[in-house]
Amino acid sequence: MHLDHDPAAPAADPIAFDDFLKVDIRIGTILRAEPYPEARKPSIKLEIDFGPTIGVRKSSAQIAALYAPEDLTGRQIAAVVNFPPRQIGKFMSEVLTLGFADEEGRVVLFAADRPVPNGSRLF
């Protein structure tokens, strides 16, 4: 599922701008976070508020190496909101939480550097 996280990896093949527009990346605020020890890789279950149009969605994010659940509530993060839901163990993940790999391959969350309205779309 995941691509090469090596910063030295070549860029992906070119896509049309219209293809980029099909990926709906929104900002949301984490309402609740709890450990997900049943996942194969260290993960945290998230409930994220994407505003009145998208609503609250759930995500299983492989971020436990760098983040504690108690430190995530109230934090804004970015996620893809228009992928189909995906079964992660016994949990149904409704959005793909976005991040970048650090030098050790741990996920660093992708977020706006200033508060923006929940549901704002990346462009």
Coordinates of N, CA and C in Angstrom, one line a residue:
M1 N 0.8 -1.2 0.0 CA 0.0 0.0 0.0 C 0.9 1.3 0.0
H2 N 1.9 1.3 0.8 CA 2.7 2.5 1.0 C 3.8 2.5 -0.1
L3 N 4.1 3.7 -0.5 CA 5.2 3.9 -1.5 C 6.5 4.0 -0.8
D4 N 7.6 4.2 -1.6 CA 8.9 4.4 -1.0 C 9.0 5.7 -0.3
H5 N 9.4 5.6 1.0 CA 9.5 6.8 1.8 C 10.9 7.5 1.8
D6 N 11.8 6.9 1.0 CA 13.1 7.4 1.0 C 13.1 8.8 0.3
P7 N 13.7 9.8 1.0 CA 13.7 11.2 0.4 C 14.5 11.2 -0.9
A8 N 15.3 10.3 -1.2 CA 16.1 10.2 -2.4 C 15.4 9.5 -3.5
A9 N 14.2 9.0 -3.3 CA 13.4 8.3 -4.3 C 13.0 9.3 -5.4
P10 N 13.0 8.8 -6.6 CA 12.6 9.7 -7.7 C 11.1 10.1 -7.6
A11 N 10.8 11.2 -8.2 CA 9.4 11.7 -8.2 C 8.5 10.6 -9.0
A12 N 7.3 10.6 -8.6 CA 6.3 9.7 -9.2 C 6.1 10.2 -10.6
D13 N 5.5 9.3 -11.4 CA 5.1 9.6 -12.8 C 4.2 10.9 -12.8
P14 N 4.3 11.7 -13.8 CA 3.4 12.9 -13.9 C 1.9 12.5 -14.0
I15 N 1.1 13.3 -13.4 CA -0.4 13.1 -13.5 C -1.0 14.4 -14.0
A16 N -2.2 14.4 -14.5 CA -2.9 15.6 -15.0 C -3.4 16.3 -13.7
F17 N -3.5 17.6 -13.8 CA -4.0 18.4 -12.7 C -5.4 18.0 -12.3
D18 N -6.2 17.6 -13.3 CA -7.6 17.1 -13.0 C -7.5 15.8 -12.1
D19 N -6.5 15.0 -12.2 CA -6.3 13.9 -11.3 C -6.0 14.3 -9.9
F20 N -5.2 15.3 -9.8 CA -4.9 15.9 -8.4 C -6.2 16.4 -7.8
L21 N -7.0 17.0 -8.5 CA -8.3 17.6 -8.0 C -9.2 16.5 -7.5
K22 N -9.1 15.3 -8.0 CA -9.9 14.2 -7.6 C -9.7 13.8 -6.1
V23 N -8.5 14.1 -5.6 CA -8.1 13.7 -4.3 C -8.5 14.8 -3.3
D24 N -9.5 14.5 -2.5 CA -10.1 15.6 -1.6 C -9.4 15.5 -0.3
I25 N -8.4 16.5 -0.1 CA -7.6 16.6 1.2 C -8.2 17.7 2.0
R26 N -8.7 17.4 3.2 CA -9.3 18.4 4.1 C -8.6 18.5 5.4
I27 N -8.8 19.6 6.1 CA -8.2 19.8 7.5 C -9.3 19.5 8.4
G28 N -9.0 18.8 9.5 CA -10.0 18.5 10.6 C -9.3 18.6 11.9
T29 N -10.1 18.7 13.0 CA -9.7 18.7 14.3 C -9.9 17.4 15.0
I30 N -8.9 16.9 15.7 CA -9.0 15.6 16.4 C -9.9 15.8 17.6
L31 N -11.0 15.1 17.7 CA -11.9 15.1 18.8 C -11.6 14.1 19.9
R32 N -11.1 12.9 19.4 CA -10.8 11.9 20.3 C -9.7 11.0 19.7
A33 N -8.8 10.5 20.6 CA -7.7 9.7 20.2 C -7.5 8.6 21.2
E34 N -7.4 7.3 20.8 CA -7.1 6.2 21.7 C -6.2 5.2 21.1
P35 N -5.5 4.5 21.9 CA -4.5 3.5 21.4 C -5.3 2.4 20.6
Y36 N -4.6 1.8 19.6 CA -5.2 0.7 18.9 C -4.2 -0.4 18.9
P37 N -4.1 -1.1 20.0 CA -3.0 -2.1 20.2 C -3.3 -3.4 19.3
E38 N -4.5 -3.5 18.8 CA -4.8 -4.7 18.0 C -4.2 -4.6 16.5
A39 N -3.8 -3.4 16.1 CA -3.3 -3.1 14.8 C -1.9 -3.8 14.7
R40 N -1.6 -4.2 13.4 CA -0.3 -4.8 13.2 C 0.9 -3.9 13.5
K41 N 0.7 -2.6 13.1 CA 1.8 -1.6 13.4 C 1.2 -0.7 14.4
P42 N 2.1 -0.1 15.3 CA 1.6 0.8 16.4 C 0.7 1.9 15.8
S43 N -0.5 1.9 16.2 CA -1.5 2.8 15.7 C -2.3 3.5 16.7
I44 N -3.0 4.5 16.3 CA -4.0 5.3 17.2 C -5.3 5.5 16.4
K45 N -6.4 5.2 17.1 CA -7.7 5.4 16.5 C -8.1 6.9 16.7
L46 N -8.5 7.6 15.7 CA -8.8 9.0 15.8 C -10.3 9.2 15.3
E47 N -10.9 10.2 16.0 CA -12.2 10.7 15.5 C -11.9 12.2 15.2
I48 N -12.2 12.6 13.9 CA -11.7 13.9 13.4 C -13.0 14.6 12.9
D49 N -13.1 15.9 13.3 CA -14.2 16.8 12.9 C -13.7 17.5 11.7
F50 N -14.4 17.3 10.5 CA -14.1 18.0 9.3 C -15.1 19.0 9.0
G51 N -15.8 19.5 9.9 CA -16.8 20.6 9.7 C -18.2 20.0 9.4
P52 N -19.2 20.9 9.2 CA -20.5 20.5 9.0 C -20.8 19.7 7.7
T53 N -20.1 20.0 6.6 CA -20.3 19.3 5.4 C -19.8 17.8 5.4
I54 N -18.6 17.6 5.8 CA -18.0 16.3 5.8 C -18.4 15.6 7.1
G55 N -18.4 16.3 8.2 CA -18.8 15.7 9.5 C -17.6 15.1 10.2
V56 N -17.9 14.2 11.2 CA -16.9 13.5 12.0 C -16.6 12.2 11.3
R57 N -15.3 11.9 11.1 CA -14.9 10.7 10.5 C -13.8 10.0 11.4
K58 N -13.7 8.7 11.2 CA -12.7 7.9 12.0 C -11.5 7.5 11.1
S59 N -10.4 7.4 11.8 CA -9.1 7.0 11.1 C -8.3 6.1 12.0
S60 N -7.6 5.1 11.4 CA -6.6 4.4 12.1 C -5.3 4.9 11.6
A61 N -4.5 5.5 12.4 CA -3.2 6.1 11.9 C -2.0 5.5 12.6
Q62 N -1.0 5.2 11.8 CA 0.2 4.6 12.3 C 1.2 5.7 12.8
I63 N 0.7 6.3 13.9 CA 1.5 7.5 14.4 C 1.9 7.3 15.9
A64 N 1.7 6.1 16.4 CA 2.0 5.8 17.8 C 3.5 6.0 18.2
A65 N 4.4 5.9 17.2 CA 5.8 6.0 17.5 C 6.2 7.4 18.0
L66 N 5.5 8.4 17.5 CA 5.8 9.8 17.8 C 4.8 10.5 18.6
Y67 N 3.5 10.0 18.7 CA 2.4 10.7 19.3 C 1.8 9.9 20.4
A68 N 1.4 10.5 21.5 CA 0.6 9.9 22.5 C -0.9 10.3 22.3
P69 N -1.9 9.4 22.5 CA -3.3 9.8 22.3 C -3.7 11.1 23.0
E70 N -3.2 11.2 24.3 CA -3.6 12.4 25.1 C -3.1 13.7 24.5
D71 N -2.1 13.7 23.7 CA -1.5 14.9 23.1 C -2.2 15.3 21.8
L72 N -3.1 14.5 21.3 CA -3.6 14.7 19.9 C -4.9 15.5 19.9
T73 N -5.7 15.3 21.0 CA -7.0 16.0 21.0 C -6.9 17.5 20.9
G74 N -7.7 18.0 19.9 CA -7.6 19.5 19.6 C -6.7 19.9 18.5
R75 N -5.9 18.9 18.1 CA -4.9 19.2 17.0 C -5.5 19.1 15.7
Q76 N -5.2 20.0 14.8 CA -5.7 20.0 13.4 C -4.7 19.1 12.6
I77 N -5.3 18.3 11.7 CA -4.5 17.4 10.8 C -5.1 17.4 9.5
A78 N -4.4 16.9 8.5 CA -4.9 16.8 7.1 C -5.2 15.3 6.8
A79 N -6.2 15.1 6.0 CA -6.6 13.7 5.6 C -7.3 13.7 4.3
V80 N -7.2 12.6 3.6 CA -8.0 12.3 2.4 C -9.3 11.8 2.8
V81 N -10.4 12.6 2.4 CA -11.7 12.2 2.9 C -12.6 11.5 1.8
N82 N -12.0 11.3 0.6 CA -12.9 10.7 -0.4 C -12.3 9.3 -0.9
F83 N -11.5 8.6 -0.1 CA -11.2 7.2 -0.4 C -12.3 6.4 0.2
P84 N -12.5 5.2 -0.3 CA -13.5 4.3 0.3 C -13.0 3.9 1.7
P85 N -14.0 3.6 2.6 CA -13.5 3.1 4.0 C -12.7 1.9 3.8
R86 N -11.8 1.7 4.8 CA -10.9 0.5 4.7 C -10.9 -0.2 6.1
Q87 N -11.1 -1.5 6.1 CA -11.1 -2.3 7.3 C -9.6 -2.4 7.8
I88 N -9.4 -2.0 9.0 CA -8.0 -2.1 9.6 C -8.3 -3.0 10.9
G89 N -8.0 -4.2 10.8 CA -8.4 -5.1 11.9 C -9.9 -5.1 12.1
K90 N -10.3 -4.8 13.3 CA -11.7 -4.8 13.7 C -12.3 -3.4 13.5
F91 N -11.4 -2.4 13.0 CA -11.8 -1.0 13.0 C -12.0 -0.6 11.5
M92 N -13.0 0.2 11.3 CA -13.3 0.7 9.9 C -12.7 2.1 9.9
S93 N -11.7 2.3 9.1 CA -11.1 3.6 8.9 C -11.7 4.3 7.7
E94 N -12.3 5.5 8.0 CA -13.0 6.2 7.0 C -12.3 7.3 6.2
V95 N -11.1 7.7 6.7 CA -10.3 8.7 6.0 C -8.8 8.3 6.2
L96 N -8.0 8.8 5.3 CA -6.5 8.5 5.3 C -5.8 9.7 5.9
T97 N -5.4 9.6 7.2 CA -4.6 10.6 7.8 C -3.2 10.7 7.1
L98 N -2.8 12.0 6.9 CA -1.6 12.2 6.1 C -0.4 12.5 7.0
G99 N 0.8 12.1 6.5 CA 2.0 12.4 7.2 C 3.2 12.1 6.3
F100 N 4.4 12.4 6.8 CA 5.6 12.2 6.2 C 6.5 11.3 7.1
A101 N 7.4 10.5 6.5 CA 8.3 9.7 7.2 C 9.5 10.5 7.6
D102 N 9.9 10.4 8.9 CA 11.1 11.0 9.4 C 12.3 10.1 9.0
E103 N 13.5 10.5 9.5 CA 14.7 9.7 9.2 C 14.6 8.3 9.6
E104 N 13.8 8.0 10.6 CA 13.7 6.6 11.1 C 12.5 5.9 10.6
G105 N 11.7 6.5 9.7 CA 10.5 5.9 9.1 C 9.3 6.1 9.9
R106 N 9.3 6.9 11.0 CA 8.2 7.2 11.8 C 7.3 8.2 11.1
V107 N 6.0 8.1 11.3 CA 5.1 9.1 10.7 C 5.0 10.4 11.4
V108 N 5.3 11.5 10.7 CA 5.1 12.9 11.3 C 3.8 13.4 10.6
L109 N 2.9 13.8 11.4 CA 1.6 14.3 10.9 C 1.7 15.5 10.0
F110 N 0.9 15.6 9.0 CA 0.9 16.7 8.1 C -0.3 17.6 8.5
A111 N 0.0 18.9 8.8 CA -1.0 19.8 9.3 C -0.7 21.3 8.9
A112 N -1.7 22.1 8.9 CA -1.5 23.5 8.7 C -0.7 24.2 9.8
D113 N 0.1 25.2 9.4 CA 0.9 25.8 10.5 C 0.2 26.9 11.2
R114 N -1.1 27.2 10.8 CA -2.0 28.1 11.6 C -3.4 27.5 11.5
P115 N -4.2 27.8 12.5 CA -5.6 27.3 12.5 C -6.3 27.7 11.3
V116 N -7.1 26.8 10.7 CA -8.0 27.1 9.6 C -9.3 26.4 9.9
P117 N -10.4 26.8 9.2 CA -11.7 26.2 9.5 C -11.7 24.7 9.2
N118 N -12.3 23.9 10.0 CA -12.4 22.5 9.7 C -13.2 22.3 8.4
G119 N -12.7 21.4 7.6 CA -13.3 21.1 6.3 C -12.6 21.9 5.2
S120 N -11.7 22.8 5.5 CA -11.0 23.5 4.4 C -10.2 22.5 3.6
R121 N -10.3 22.8 2.3 CA -9.7 21.9 1.3 C -8.3 22.3 0.9
L122 N -7.4 21.4 0.7 CA -6.0 21.7 0.2 C -6.1 22.0 -1.2
F123 N -5.4 23.0 -1.6 CA -5.3 23.4 -3.1 C -3.9 23.8 -3.4

